[in-house]
Coordinates of C-alpha atoms and ligand atoms in Angstrom, one line a residue:
M188 CA -65.2 19.4 -60.2
S189 CA -66.6 16.1 -61.3
M190 CA -70.3 15.7 -62.1
P191 CA -72.2 12.5 -61.0
A192 CA -72.0 10.4 -64.2
Q193 CA -75.2 9.9 -66.1
P194 CA -76.0 6.7 -68.0
G195 CA -75.6 8.7 -71.1
N196 CA -72.1 10.0 -70.4
T197 CA -70.5 6.7 -69.3
P198 CA -66.9 7.0 -70.3
T199 CA -66.0 5.5 -73.6
H200 CA -63.1 3.3 -74.5
Q201 CA -61.2 6.4 -75.8
D202 CA -61.8 8.1 -72.4
I203 CA -60.2 5.1 -70.7
T204 CA -57.3 5.0 -73.1
A205 CA -56.7 8.7 -72.7
A206 CA -56.8 8.3 -68.9
M207 CA -54.4 5.4 -69.1
S208 CA -51.9 7.4 -71.2
D209 CA -52.3 10.3 -68.6
F210 CA -51.5 7.8 -65.9
A211 CA -48.4 6.6 -67.8
R212 CA -47.2 10.2 -68.1
L213 CA -47.8 10.8 -64.4
A214 CA -45.9 7.5 -63.5
I215 CA -42.9 8.7 -65.6
R216 CA -43.1 12.1 -64.0
A217 CA -43.3 10.6 -60.5
S218 CA -40.2 8.5 -61.1
T219 CA -38.1 11.3 -62.5
A220 CA -39.3 14.5 -60.7
P221 CA -38.1 15.5 -57.3
A222 CA -40.1 14.1 -54.3
T223 CA -41.4 17.6 -53.6
E224 CA -43.8 17.1 -56.5
N225 CA -45.2 13.9 -55.2
D226 CA -48.3 15.4 -53.5
E227 CA -49.2 17.3 -56.7
I228 CA -48.9 14.1 -58.8
A229 CA -51.1 12.1 -56.3
R230 CA -53.6 14.9 -56.4
L231 CA -53.7 14.9 -60.2
L232 CA -54.1 11.1 -60.3
L233 CA -57.0 11.2 -57.9
H234 CA -58.7 14.2 -59.7
R235 CA -58.4 12.3 -63.0
L236 CA -60.0 9.2 -61.5
V237 CA -62.9 11.1 -59.8
L238 CA -63.7 12.8 -63.1
L239 CA -63.4 9.6 -65.2
C240 CA -65.7 7.7 -62.8
G241 CA -68.2 10.6 -62.3
A242 CA -67.7 10.2 -58.6
T243 CA -68.8 12.8 -56.0
R244 CA -65.5 12.8 -54.1
G245 CA -62.4 10.7 -53.6
A246 CA -59.5 9.8 -51.4
L247 CA -56.2 8.0 -52.2
L248 CA -54.7 6.3 -49.1
H249 CA -51.5 4.4 -48.5
A250 CA -51.6 1.7 -45.7
R251 CA -49.0 -0.5 -44.3
F252 CA -50.1 -3.7 -42.4
D253 CA -47.8 -5.5 -40.0
T254 CA -49.0 -9.0 -41.0
P255 CA -46.6 -11.8 -40.2
E256 CA -46.6 -14.6 -42.7
S257 CA -48.2 -17.0 -40.3
E258 CA -51.2 -14.7 -39.9
Q259 CA -51.6 -13.7 -43.5
A260 CA -54.6 -15.9 -44.0
G261 CA -57.5 -15.2 -41.7
M262 CA -58.7 -12.2 -39.7
A263 CA -58.5 -8.6 -40.9
R264 CA -56.1 -6.5 -38.9
P265 CA -55.9 -2.7 -38.5
P266 CA -53.0 -1.0 -40.4
V267 CA -50.1 0.1 -38.4
H268 CA -49.6 3.1 -40.6
M269 CA -52.2 4.9 -42.8
R270 CA -51.5 8.1 -44.7
A271 CA -53.6 10.1 -47.2
L272 CA -51.7 10.6 -50.5
A273 CA -54.4 12.8 -51.9
L274 CA -58.0 14.0 -51.0
H275 CA -60.7 15.3 -53.2
E276 CA -63.9 17.0 -51.7
V277 CA -63.4 15.1 -48.4
K278 CA -61.5 15.6 -45.2
E279 CA -59.3 13.0 -43.6
G280 CA -61.6 12.6 -40.6
E281 CA -64.6 11.8 -43.0
I282 CA -62.9 8.7 -44.4
P283 CA -65.2 5.7 -43.6
P284 CA -63.6 3.3 -41.0
F285 CA -64.3 0.1 -43.0
V286 CA -61.1 0.6 -45.0
L287 CA -59.0 0.7 -41.8
T288 CA -58.8 -3.1 -41.7
A289 CA -56.5 -5.3 -43.7
P290 CA -58.2 -6.7 -46.8
A291 CA -58.9 -10.4 -46.3
T292 CA -56.2 -12.5 -47.9
P293 CA -55.2 -14.0 -50.2
F294 CA -55.7 -10.9 -52.2
T295 CA -53.2 -10.6 -54.9
E296 CA -55.3 -8.4 -57.0
Q297 CA -57.6 -5.5 -56.9
I298 CA -60.6 -5.9 -54.6
F299 CA -63.7 -3.9 -54.0
Q300 CA -65.8 -3.1 -51.0
V301 CA -69.1 -1.3 -51.4
G302 CA -70.3 0.9 -48.6
A303 CA -73.4 3.0 -48.4
D304 CA -72.1 5.7 -50.6
W305 CA -68.4 4.7 -51.2
I306 CA -66.7 2.3 -53.5
V307 CA -63.3 1.2 -52.2
S308 CA -60.7 -0.2 -54.6
A309 CA -57.8 -1.9 -52.7
L310 CA -54.6 -2.1 -54.8
P311 CA -51.8 -4.4 -53.7
I312 CA -48.4 -2.7 -53.7
R313 CA -45.3 -4.6 -54.6
E314 CA -43.0 -5.0 -51.6
F315 CA -40.0 -3.1 -53.0
A316 CA -39.5 -1.2 -49.7
S317 CA -39.2 -4.4 -47.6
E318 CA -37.0 -6.0 -50.2
M319 CA -34.7 -3.0 -50.1
D320 CA -34.6 -3.1 -46.3
G321 CA -34.0 -6.9 -46.4
D322 CA -37.2 -7.1 -44.3
H323 CA -39.4 -9.1 -46.5
H324 CA -42.1 -11.0 -44.7
G325 CA -43.8 -12.3 -47.8
G326 CA -47.4 -11.5 -48.8
H327 CA -48.7 -8.0 -49.4
Q328 CA -48.2 -5.7 -46.5
Q329 CA -48.8 -2.5 -48.3
W330 CA -51.9 -1.4 -50.0
A331 CA -53.2 1.7 -51.8
F332 CA -56.9 2.4 -51.2
L333 CA -58.8 4.3 -53.8
L334 CA -62.1 5.6 -52.3
L335 CA -64.7 7.0 -54.7
G336 CA -67.9 8.5 -53.4
L337 CA -71.1 7.8 -55.3
D338 CA -74.5 9.5 -55.3
P339 CA -77.0 7.0 -53.8
A340 CA -79.6 8.5 -56.2
D341 CA -77.5 7.5 -59.2
D342 CA -78.5 3.8 -59.8
S343 CA -75.8 3.0 -62.2
A344 CA -73.0 4.7 -60.3
A345 CA -71.8 1.6 -58.4
A346 CA -71.5 -0.6 -61.4
R347 CA -69.9 2.1 -63.5
I348 CA -67.3 3.1 -60.9
T349 CA -66.4 -0.5 -60.3
T350 CA -65.9 -1.2 -64.0
L351 CA -63.8 1.9 -64.5
C352 CA -61.7 1.2 -61.5
Q353 CA -61.0 -2.3 -62.7
A354 CA -60.1 -1.0 -66.2
T355 CA -57.7 1.7 -64.9
S356 CA -56.3 0.0 -61.8
D357 CA -53.0 -1.0 -63.5
G358 CA -52.4 2.5 -64.6
A359 CA -53.3 4.0 -61.3
L360 CA -51.2 1.5 -59.4
A361 CA -48.2 2.3 -61.7
V362 CA -48.4 5.9 -60.6
I363 CA -48.8 5.1 -56.9
Q364 CA -45.8 2.6 -57.1
A365 CA -43.7 5.3 -58.8
L366 CA -44.7 7.8 -56.1
L367 CA -43.8 5.5 -53.3
L368 CA -40.6 4.4 -55.0
S369 CA -39.5 8.0 -55.5
A370 CA -40.2 8.7 -51.8
R371 CA -38.2 5.6 -50.9
V372 CA -35.3 6.6 -53.2
Q373 CA -35.3 10.0 -51.5
E374 CA -35.1 8.3 -48.1
V375 CA -32.3 6.0 -49.2
T376 CA -30.4 8.9 -50.6
A377 CA -30.7 10.8 -47.3
T378 CA -29.5 7.7 -45.4
W379 CA -26.6 7.2 -47.8
N380 CA -25.6 10.8 -47.4
D381 CA -25.7 10.4 -43.6
T382 CA -23.6 7.3 -43.9
Q383 CA -21.1 9.1 -46.2
R384 CA -20.9 11.9 -43.6
S385 CA -20.4 9.4 -40.7
L386 CA -17.8 7.6 -42.7
T387 CA -15.9 10.9 -43.4
D388 CA -16.2 11.8 -39.7
A389 CA -14.8 8.3 -38.7
L390 CA -12.0 8.6 -41.2
T391 CA -11.1 12.1 -39.8
A392 CA -11.2 10.7 -36.3
V393 CA -8.9 7.8 -37.2
A394 CA -6.5 10.2 -38.9
D395 CA -6.5 12.5 -35.8
W396 CA -6.1 9.5 -33.5
E397 CA -3.1 8.3 -35.6
Q398 CA -1.4 11.7 -35.3
V399 CA -2.0 11.9 -31.6
F400 CA -0.8 8.3 -31.1
D401 CA 2.4 9.2 -32.9
A402 CA 2.8 12.4 -31.0
V403 CA 2.7 10.8 -27.6
S404 CA 6.2 11.1 -26.2
D405 CA 6.1 7.8 -24.2
P406 CA 6.6 4.6 -26.2
V407 CA 3.1 3.1 -26.8
G408 CA 2.2 -0.2 -28.4
I409 CA -0.9 -2.2 -29.0
I410 CA -0.5 -6.0 -28.6
G411 CA -2.9 -8.8 -29.6
Q412 CA -3.8 -11.9 -27.7
D413 CA -1.1 -13.8 -29.6
F414 CA 1.5 -11.3 -28.3
R415 CA 2.0 -9.9 -31.8
V416 CA 2.4 -6.1 -32.1
I417 CA -0.5 -4.5 -33.8
R418 CA 0.6 -0.9 -33.6
A419 CA 3.7 1.0 -32.4
N420 CA 3.9 4.7 -32.1
A421 CA 7.0 6.8 -33.2
A422 CA 8.4 6.9 -29.7
L423 CA 8.2 3.0 -29.4
R424 CA 9.9 2.6 -32.8
S425 CA 12.7 4.9 -31.8
H426 CA 13.0 3.2 -28.4
L427 CA 13.3 -0.2 -30.1
N428 CA 15.5 1.4 -32.8
R429 CA 13.5 -0.5 -35.5
G430 CA 11.3 0.4 -38.4
E431 CA 7.6 -0.4 -38.5
I432 CA 8.2 -3.4 -40.7
D433 CA 10.4 -5.1 -38.1
I434 CA 7.8 -4.5 -35.3
I435 CA 4.3 -4.9 -36.6
G436 CA 3.1 -8.5 -36.7
H437 CA 6.1 -9.7 -34.7
H438 CA 6.0 -11.2 -31.2
C439 CA 6.7 -8.5 -28.6
Y440 CA 9.0 -10.7 -26.6
A441 CA 11.0 -11.5 -29.7
I442 CA 11.5 -7.8 -30.5
D443 CA 12.1 -6.8 -26.8
S444 CA 14.4 -9.6 -25.6
N445 CA 14.9 -12.0 -28.5
T446 CA 13.2 -14.8 -26.6
D447 CA 10.5 -17.2 -27.9
S448 CA 8.1 -16.8 -24.9
P449 CA 6.7 -13.9 -22.9
C450 CA 9.5 -12.2 -20.8
A451 CA 9.7 -13.1 -17.1
G452 CA 7.9 -10.4 -14.9
C453 CA 6.1 -8.9 -17.9
P454 CA 2.6 -7.6 -16.8
L455 CA 1.1 -8.3 -20.2
P456 CA -0.1 -11.9 -19.7
Q457 CA -1.6 -10.9 -16.4
T458 CA -3.6 -8.1 -18.0
M459 CA -4.8 -10.4 -20.7
L460 CA -6.0 -12.9 -18.1
S461 CA -7.4 -10.6 -15.5
G462 CA -8.7 -7.8 -17.7
K463 CA -7.1 -5.4 -15.2
A464 CA -4.4 -2.8 -15.7
S465 CA -1.0 -3.8 -14.4
F466 CA 2.5 -2.4 -14.2
V467 CA 6.1 -3.3 -13.4
Q468 CA 9.2 -1.2 -13.0
Q469 CA 12.2 -2.3 -15.1
E470 CA 15.7 -1.0 -15.8
F471 CA 17.4 -1.3 -19.2
V472 CA 20.3 0.2 -20.9
A473 CA 18.8 2.7 -23.4
R474 CA 19.9 5.8 -25.3
S475 CA 19.9 9.0 -23.2
P476 CA 17.3 11.4 -24.7
V477 CA 19.8 14.2 -24.0
T478 CA 23.2 12.8 -25.0
G479 CA 22.1 9.9 -27.2
E480 CA 24.6 7.7 -25.3
P481 CA 23.6 4.3 -23.9
E482 CA 22.9 4.6 -20.2
R483 CA 20.9 2.9 -17.4
R484 CA 17.3 4.0 -17.6
V485 CA 14.3 3.2 -15.4
Y486 CA 10.9 2.5 -17.1
Q487 CA 7.5 1.6 -15.8
R488 CA 5.8 -0.8 -18.1
W489 CA 2.0 -0.2 -17.8
T490 CA -0.5 -2.5 -19.5
Y491 CA -4.2 -1.6 -20.0
P492 CA -6.8 -4.0 -21.5
I493 CA -8.9 -3.3 -24.5
V494 CA -12.1 -5.2 -24.0
S495 CA -14.3 -6.3 -26.9
V496 CA -18.1 -6.1 -26.9
T497 CA -18.2 -9.7 -25.7
G498 CA -16.3 -8.6 -22.6
K499 CA -13.1 -10.5 -23.6
V500 CA -9.7 -8.8 -23.6
D501 CA -8.6 -9.0 -27.2
R502 CA -5.8 -6.4 -27.2
V503 CA -3.6 -4.7 -24.7
V504 CA -2.2 -1.2 -24.7
E505 CA 1.4 -1.1 -23.4
I506 CA 2.9 2.2 -22.3
L507 CA 6.5 2.6 -21.3
K508 CA 7.0 5.5 -19.0
D509 CA 10.6 6.7 -18.6
V510 CA 10.8 7.4 -14.9
T511 CA 14.6 7.7 -14.7
A512 CA 14.5 11.3 -13.6
Q513 CA 11.9 10.6 -10.8
E514 CA 13.9 7.5 -9.8
H515 CA 17.1 9.6 -9.5
L516 CA 15.2 12.1 -7.4
R517 CA 13.8 9.3 -5.2
E518 CA 17.2 7.7 -4.8
A519 CA 18.7 11.0 -3.8
A520 CA 15.9 11.6 -1.3
I521 CA 16.5 8.1 0.2
R522 CA 20.2 8.8 0.4
A523 CA 19.5 12.2 2.1
E524 CA 17.1 10.5 4.5
A525 CA 19.7 7.8 5.3
L526 CA 22.3 10.5 5.9
R527 CA 19.9 12.3 8.2
H528 CA 19.2 9.1 10.0
A529 CA 22.9 8.3 10.3
D530 CA 23.5 11.8 11.7
H531 CA 20.7 11.3 14.2
L532 CA 22.0 7.9 15.2
K533 CA 25.5 9.3 15.6
A534 CA 24.2 12.0 17.9
E535 CA 22.1 9.5 19.8
L536 CA 25.1 7.1 20.0
L537 CA 27.4 9.8 21.4
G538 CA 24.7 10.9 23.9
T539 CA 24.1 7.3 25.1
V540 CA 27.8 6.3 25.1
S541 CA 29.0 9.3 27.0
H542 CA 26.1 8.9 29.5
E543 CA 26.9 5.2 29.9
L544 CA 30.6 5.7 30.2
R545 CA 30.3 8.6 32.6
S546 CA 28.8 6.7 35.6
P547 CA 31.4 3.9 35.8
L548 CA 34.1 6.4 35.2
A549 CA 32.7 8.7 37.9
S550 CA 32.8 5.7 40.3
I551 CA 36.3 4.8 39.4
K552 CA 37.4 8.4 39.8
G553 CA 35.6 8.9 43.1
Y554 CA 36.9 5.7 44.7
A555 CA 40.4 6.2 43.4
A556 CA 40.5 9.8 44.7
T557 CA 39.2 8.7 48.1
L558 CA 41.8 5.9 48.3
M559 CA 44.6 8.3 47.4
R560 CA 43.6 10.9 49.9
Y561 CA 42.8 8.7 52.8
E562 CA 44.8 5.6 51.9
R563 CA 46.5 5.3 55.3
R564 CA 43.5 6.2 57.4
L565 CA 41.1 3.8 55.7
P566 CA 40.6 0.4 57.4
R567 CA 41.8 -2.5 55.3
D568 CA 38.4 -4.0 54.6
E569 CA 37.0 -0.6 53.4
R570 CA 40.0 -0.2 51.1
H571 CA 39.2 -3.6 49.7
E572 CA 35.6 -2.7 49.2
F573 CA 36.7 0.4 47.2
L574 CA 39.0 -1.6 45.1
L575 CA 36.2 -4.1 44.4
A576 CA 33.9 -1.2 43.3
I577 CA 36.7 0.1 41.0
E578 CA 37.1 -3.4 39.5
E579 CA 33.3 -3.7 39.0
A580 CA 33.1 -0.2 37.3
T581 CA 36.1 -1.2 35.1
E582 CA 34.4 -4.4 34.1
R583 CA 31.2 -2.4 33.3
L584 CA 33.3 -0.1 31.1
E585 CA 34.9 -3.0 29.4
I586 CA 31.5 -4.5 28.6
I587 CA 30.1 -1.3 27.2
I588 CA 33.2 -0.8 25.0
S589 CA 33.2 -4.3 23.8
R590 CA 29.4 -4.2 23.0
L591 CA 29.9 -1.0 21.1
L592 CA 32.8 -2.5 19.2
E593 CA 30.8 -5.6 18.5
I594 CA 27.7 -3.9 17.1
S595 CA 29.8 -1.7 15.0
Q596 CA 31.8 -4.7 13.6
L597 CA 28.5 -6.6 13.0
E598 CA 27.0 -3.7 11.1
T599 CA 30.0 -2.9 9.1
G600 CA 30.5 -6.6 8.3
T601 CA 34.1 -6.6 9.8
L602 CA 33.2 -9.5 12.1
P603 CA 33.1 -12.5 9.8
L604 CA 31.1 -15.6 10.6
Q605 CA 33.2 -18.7 11.6
R606 CA 30.6 -21.3 10.7
E607 CA 31.1 -24.9 11.8
P608 CA 28.8 -27.8 12.6
L609 CA 27.5 -26.8 16.0
D610 CA 26.0 -29.0 18.7
V611 CA 23.3 -26.5 19.9
A612 CA 22.2 -28.8 22.8
H613 CA 25.7 -28.6 24.2
T614 CA 25.9 -24.8 23.7
I615 CA 22.5 -24.4 25.5
R616 CA 23.6 -26.4 28.5
E617 CA 26.8 -24.4 28.8
A618 CA 25.0 -21.1 28.6
V619 CA 22.4 -22.2 31.1
A620 CA 25.1 -23.3 33.5
V621 CA 26.9 -20.0 33.4
A622 CA 23.6 -18.0 33.7
E623 CA 22.5 -20.2 36.6
S624 CA 25.7 -19.7 38.6
K625 CA 25.7 -15.9 37.9
A626 CA 22.1 -15.7 39.1
A627 CA 22.8 -17.8 42.2
G628 CA 25.6 -15.4 43.0
R629 CA 23.5 -12.3 42.6
A630 CA 20.2 -13.5 43.9
P631 CA 20.5 -16.8 45.6
G632 CA 17.5 -19.1 45.5
K633 CA 15.4 -16.7 43.4
F634 CA 15.6 -18.4 40.0
T635 CA 15.0 -21.9 38.7
F636 CA 16.5 -22.8 35.3
V637 CA 14.8 -25.5 33.2
T638 CA 16.1 -26.8 29.9
N639 CA 13.8 -28.8 27.7
L640 CA 15.0 -30.3 24.4
Y641 CA 12.4 -31.9 22.1
G642 CA 12.8 -34.2 19.1
K643 CA 10.9 -33.8 15.8
D644 CA 8.2 -36.1 17.3
G645 CA 7.6 -33.7 20.2
H646 CA 9.1 -36.0 22.8
T647 CA 11.9 -34.8 25.2
T648 CA 15.3 -35.7 24.1
G649 CA 18.9 -35.2 25.1
T650 CA 20.2 -34.2 21.7
L651 CA 19.4 -31.8 18.9
P652 CA 20.3 -31.8 15.2
Y653 CA 23.6 -29.9 14.5
I654 CA 23.4 -26.5 12.8
E655 CA 26.1 -24.7 10.7
A656 CA 26.8 -21.7 12.9
D657 CA 29.4 -19.6 14.6
P658 CA 29.6 -21.1 18.1
R659 CA 30.8 -17.9 19.8
M660 CA 28.0 -15.9 18.2
I661 CA 25.2 -18.4 19.0
R662 CA 26.5 -18.5 22.6
E663 CA 26.4 -14.7 22.7
V664 CA 22.7 -14.7 21.6
L665 CA 21.8 -17.3 24.4
D666 CA 23.9 -15.4 27.0
N667 CA 22.1 -12.1 26.1
L668 CA 18.6 -13.7 26.3
L669 CA 19.3 -15.5 29.5
E670 CA 20.9 -12.4 31.1
N671 CA 17.8 -10.3 30.1
A672 CA 15.5 -13.0 31.5
V673 CA 17.3 -12.6 34.9
K674 CA 17.6 -8.8 34.7
Y675 CA 14.0 -8.1 33.9
S676 CA 12.5 -10.6 36.4
P677 CA 12.9 -8.7 39.7
E678 CA 10.8 -11.3 41.5
G679 CA 12.8 -14.2 40.2
G680 CA 10.9 -17.3 39.1
T681 CA 11.4 -20.1 36.5
I682 CA 13.5 -19.4 33.4
E683 CA 12.9 -22.1 30.7
I684 CA 15.0 -22.6 27.7
A685 CA 13.5 -25.0 25.1
A686 CA 14.6 -26.1 21.7
S687 CA 13.2 -28.3 19.0
P688 CA 13.6 -28.9 15.3
I689 CA 10.4 -27.9 13.5
T690 CA 9.1 -27.9 9.9
I691 CA 7.6 -24.6 8.9
D692 CA 4.3 -26.3 7.9
D693 CA 3.9 -27.1 11.6
V694 CA 3.5 -23.4 12.4
D695 CA 0.4 -21.7 11.3
D696 CA 1.9 -18.2 11.2
L697 CA 5.3 -17.4 12.4
P698 CA 4.9 -14.0 14.0
I699 CA 8.1 -12.3 12.9
P700 CA 7.6 -8.5 13.4
G701 CA 9.6 -6.7 10.7
G702 CA 11.4 -9.9 9.9
S703 CA 13.7 -9.6 7.0
R704 CA 13.5 -13.3 6.3
T705 CA 10.6 -15.2 4.6
F706 CA 10.2 -18.8 5.6
H707 CA 8.9 -21.3 3.1
P708 CA 6.5 -24.2 3.8
G709 CA 8.4 -27.4 4.3
E710 CA 11.6 -25.6 5.5
Q711 CA 13.4 -27.3 8.4
V712 CA 14.5 -25.0 11.2
L713 CA 15.6 -25.2 14.8
E714 CA 13.6 -23.1 17.2
I715 CA 15.0 -22.0 20.6
T716 CA 12.8 -20.2 23.1
V717 CA 13.8 -18.4 26.3
R718 CA 10.8 -17.9 28.6
D719 CA 10.7 -15.9 31.9
M720 CA 8.2 -14.8 34.4
G721 CA 9.4 -11.2 34.6
T722 CA 8.0 -7.8 34.0
G723 CA 7.0 -8.4 30.4
I724 CA 7.2 -5.8 27.6
P725 CA 4.3 -3.5 26.5
S726 CA 3.1 -4.4 23.0
E727 CA 4.0 -1.0 21.5
H728 CA 7.6 -1.7 22.3
L729 CA 7.8 -5.3 20.9
G730 CA 8.6 -4.1 17.4
F731 CA 11.4 -1.8 18.6
I732 CA 13.3 -3.7 21.3
F733 CA 15.6 -5.1 18.7
D734 CA 16.6 -1.6 17.6
R735 CA 19.9 -0.2 18.8
F736 CA 19.7 1.7 22.1
H737 CA 16.0 1.0 22.5
R738 CA 15.1 0.4 26.1
V739 CA 11.6 0.3 27.6
D740 CA 11.7 3.3 30.0
T741 CA 10.6 1.9 33.4
R742 CA 11.8 2.2 37.0
L743 CA 13.4 -1.2 36.6
T744 CA 15.3 -0.4 33.4
R745 CA 16.6 2.7 35.0
E746 CA 17.9 0.7 37.9
V747 CA 19.4 -2.2 36.0
D748 CA 22.5 -1.6 33.9
G749 CA 21.9 -1.7 30.2
L750 CA 22.8 -0.1 27.0
G751 CA 20.0 -1.2 24.7
L752 CA 22.4 -3.1 22.5
G753 CA 22.1 -6.7 23.6
L754 CA 19.0 -7.5 21.5
A755 CA 20.3 -5.5 18.5
I756 CA 23.4 -7.7 18.6
C757 CA 21.2 -10.9 18.8
K758 CA 19.1 -9.7 15.8
R759 CA 22.2 -9.0 13.7
I760 CA 23.7 -12.4 14.6
T761 CA 20.5 -14.4 13.8
E762 CA 20.2 -12.5 10.5
L763 CA 23.8 -13.3 9.6
H764 CA 22.8 -17.0 10.2
D765 CA 19.8 -16.5 7.9
G766 CA 17.5 -16.9 10.8
A767 CA 15.1 -14.7 12.7
I768 CA 14.4 -13.5 16.2
W769 CA 11.2 -12.1 17.8
A770 CA 9.5 -11.8 21.1
E771 CA 6.0 -12.5 22.6
S772 CA 5.2 -10.6 25.7
S773 CA 2.8 -8.5 27.7
P774 CA 3.3 -6.5 30.8
G775 CA 3.2 -8.6 34.0
A776 CA 2.9 -11.9 32.0
G777 CA 6.6 -12.6 31.4
S778 CA 8.3 -12.8 28.0
V779 CA 9.2 -15.5 25.4
F780 CA 12.0 -14.8 23.0
H781 CA 12.1 -17.0 19.9
V782 CA 15.2 -17.7 17.8
V783 CA 14.8 -19.6 14.6
L784 CA 17.9 -20.9 12.7
P785 CA 17.9 -22.9 9.5
L786 CA 18.8 -26.6 9.7
E787 CA 21.2 -27.9 7.1
E788 CA 19.6 -30.9 5.5
A789 CA 22.9 -32.8 5.3
L790 CA 23.7 -32.1 8.9
V791 CA 20.2 -33.2 10.0
S792 CA 20.5 -36.6 8.4
S793 CA 24.1 -37.2 9.2
R794 CA 23.9 -36.8 13.0
Ligands
ADP27 P1 19.5 -3.8 27.7 O1 19.1 -5.0 28.4 O2 20.9 -3.6 27.8 O3 18.7 -2.6 28.0 P2 18.6 -5.1 25.3 O4 18.8 -4.8 23.9 O5 19.1 -6.5 25.8 O6 19.2 -4.0 26.1 O7 17.1 -5.0 25.6 C1 16.4 -3.9 25.2 C2 15.2 -3.6 26.1 O8 14.2 -4.7 25.9 C3 15.5 -3.7 27.5 O9 16.0 -2.4 28.0 C4 14.2 -4.0 28.2 O10 13.4 -2.9 28.3 C5 13.6 -4.9 27.1 N1 13.8 -6.4 27.5 C6 14.7 -7.2 26.9 N2 14.5 -8.4 27.4 C7 13.5 -8.4 28.3 C8 12.9 -9.4 29.1 N3 13.3 -10.6 29.1 N4 11.8 -9.0 29.9 C9 11.4 -7.7 29.8 N5 12.0 -6.7 29.1 C10 13.0 -7.1 28.3

């Protein structure tokens, strides 16, 4: 406990020297002892100062001010952080508030404030902490406040304490600096240990990752923006049959296919550009994982982007998935499905054919039997009628058999195309003439046939460009369409056949349902349309009428002869000519059948 100093016991020069050497020892202890002793050292320092000055109580505070350089000069600011290092005969709540403002600047040395019964010595602390953090704002941001209480009755106390504080401030500051430095060293050591731990964790994670990367059974590579391989796992090295040195840093396309630019169809450039995963299925000859022999293998090449913090794709992960086994299974499933389908078709064909053959055969048999039995009793004209019926049924049988033969030959490819330059305008006129005379025979006066040929300019013309086609087959298509137009128009009406050369650009959208042919803008084609005013076709059947044996089941189709093969034959013929066929129709509104055939450039210009 310190006693208020009396004028008589003002500390001597020796007292000050002794205190200073005490402070030097404390400073050394603070810088070498563990930080756990810091509180004790601060307490000893304060106790020594209180005794030396003959003060009634004391407090040693550490304050940090957030004072930007621009505001250093000027107004006092409250500290952002204040901490008591040591207290003597005073509680933290009793510390006078006047020290809680920043000392007015520029203070580079010790300053004093004198309150009613306190003397405050503000000691500037060197900015070692900020320097270490690289956060140096300039000026003093940290201060130590030494508060010493004085007895108001002691007249000389203020002057004595001020003098003693001045005399010992360097020593006291040395201890405080050493204390703060030791705390800071402790902090830095803890951070360093944390960093070491994080580093060890990161290195372990990298090592784990490398092992997992190598253990993945699919070939995996990481490729940079410049298409150079950054990493390749063991499976990829074995797939490429090369060592790491021949892969890493080399262009992937050079390794893969010995080219000097990205391989055609590779999904990698797309992933780099779009930042989206992409894939492609490819086949190569590779070693079988079972026999080691080269064989055809199917791979899916997947590419996934690795996006940097800036949102740019800077690397791509490429995974090769061997899907040979799945592909074999899929192909086997498709083959099995095709066989099932073929079996079904065979059964359907047999059913339809026997049904279709039975009715003309039954007529032939019936009429022939009647003729044989009642030959002599039958009047001549009745006999003639029976013979005509037999002839008609035989013709029908002939047609059925030749249709069946034709579709089978078209589908098996045993009916080769006899292409030659064909004057379609002429073929159309011939087909219309035959259809017209047949219709006039069957239903006189019911049908009107109109033929409209247009030039490229849209005006009517008498000629059309030639096409390279098989004349017999094209004629067959026209005959079928015209015959259907008559057959499925029970009320008669106008049947229009129109034809014109068109450029694909002229047509917004060619509606080719299930068309196997893609048309390109600018392509020259000849379009032929056959339009009737008949029953029309329900929309749900439009996509199927070109299938074999497909007939729209209505009273009319049951009444008119038909096998459901005419349009299938038309479709096959147009496809063989690299063209397309489709229909537009709705029930009650008639039908339009479109046939599009390619125009040979040489033929177009030469005729
Ligand atoms: P078929 O006429 O022998 O039945 P197609 O293959 O020629 O066989 O025609 C298939 C089906 O398409 C026909 O049964 C009929 O239902 C329908 N069809 C074809 N052309 C027309 C048409 N112009 N108008 C209405 N329906 C038609």
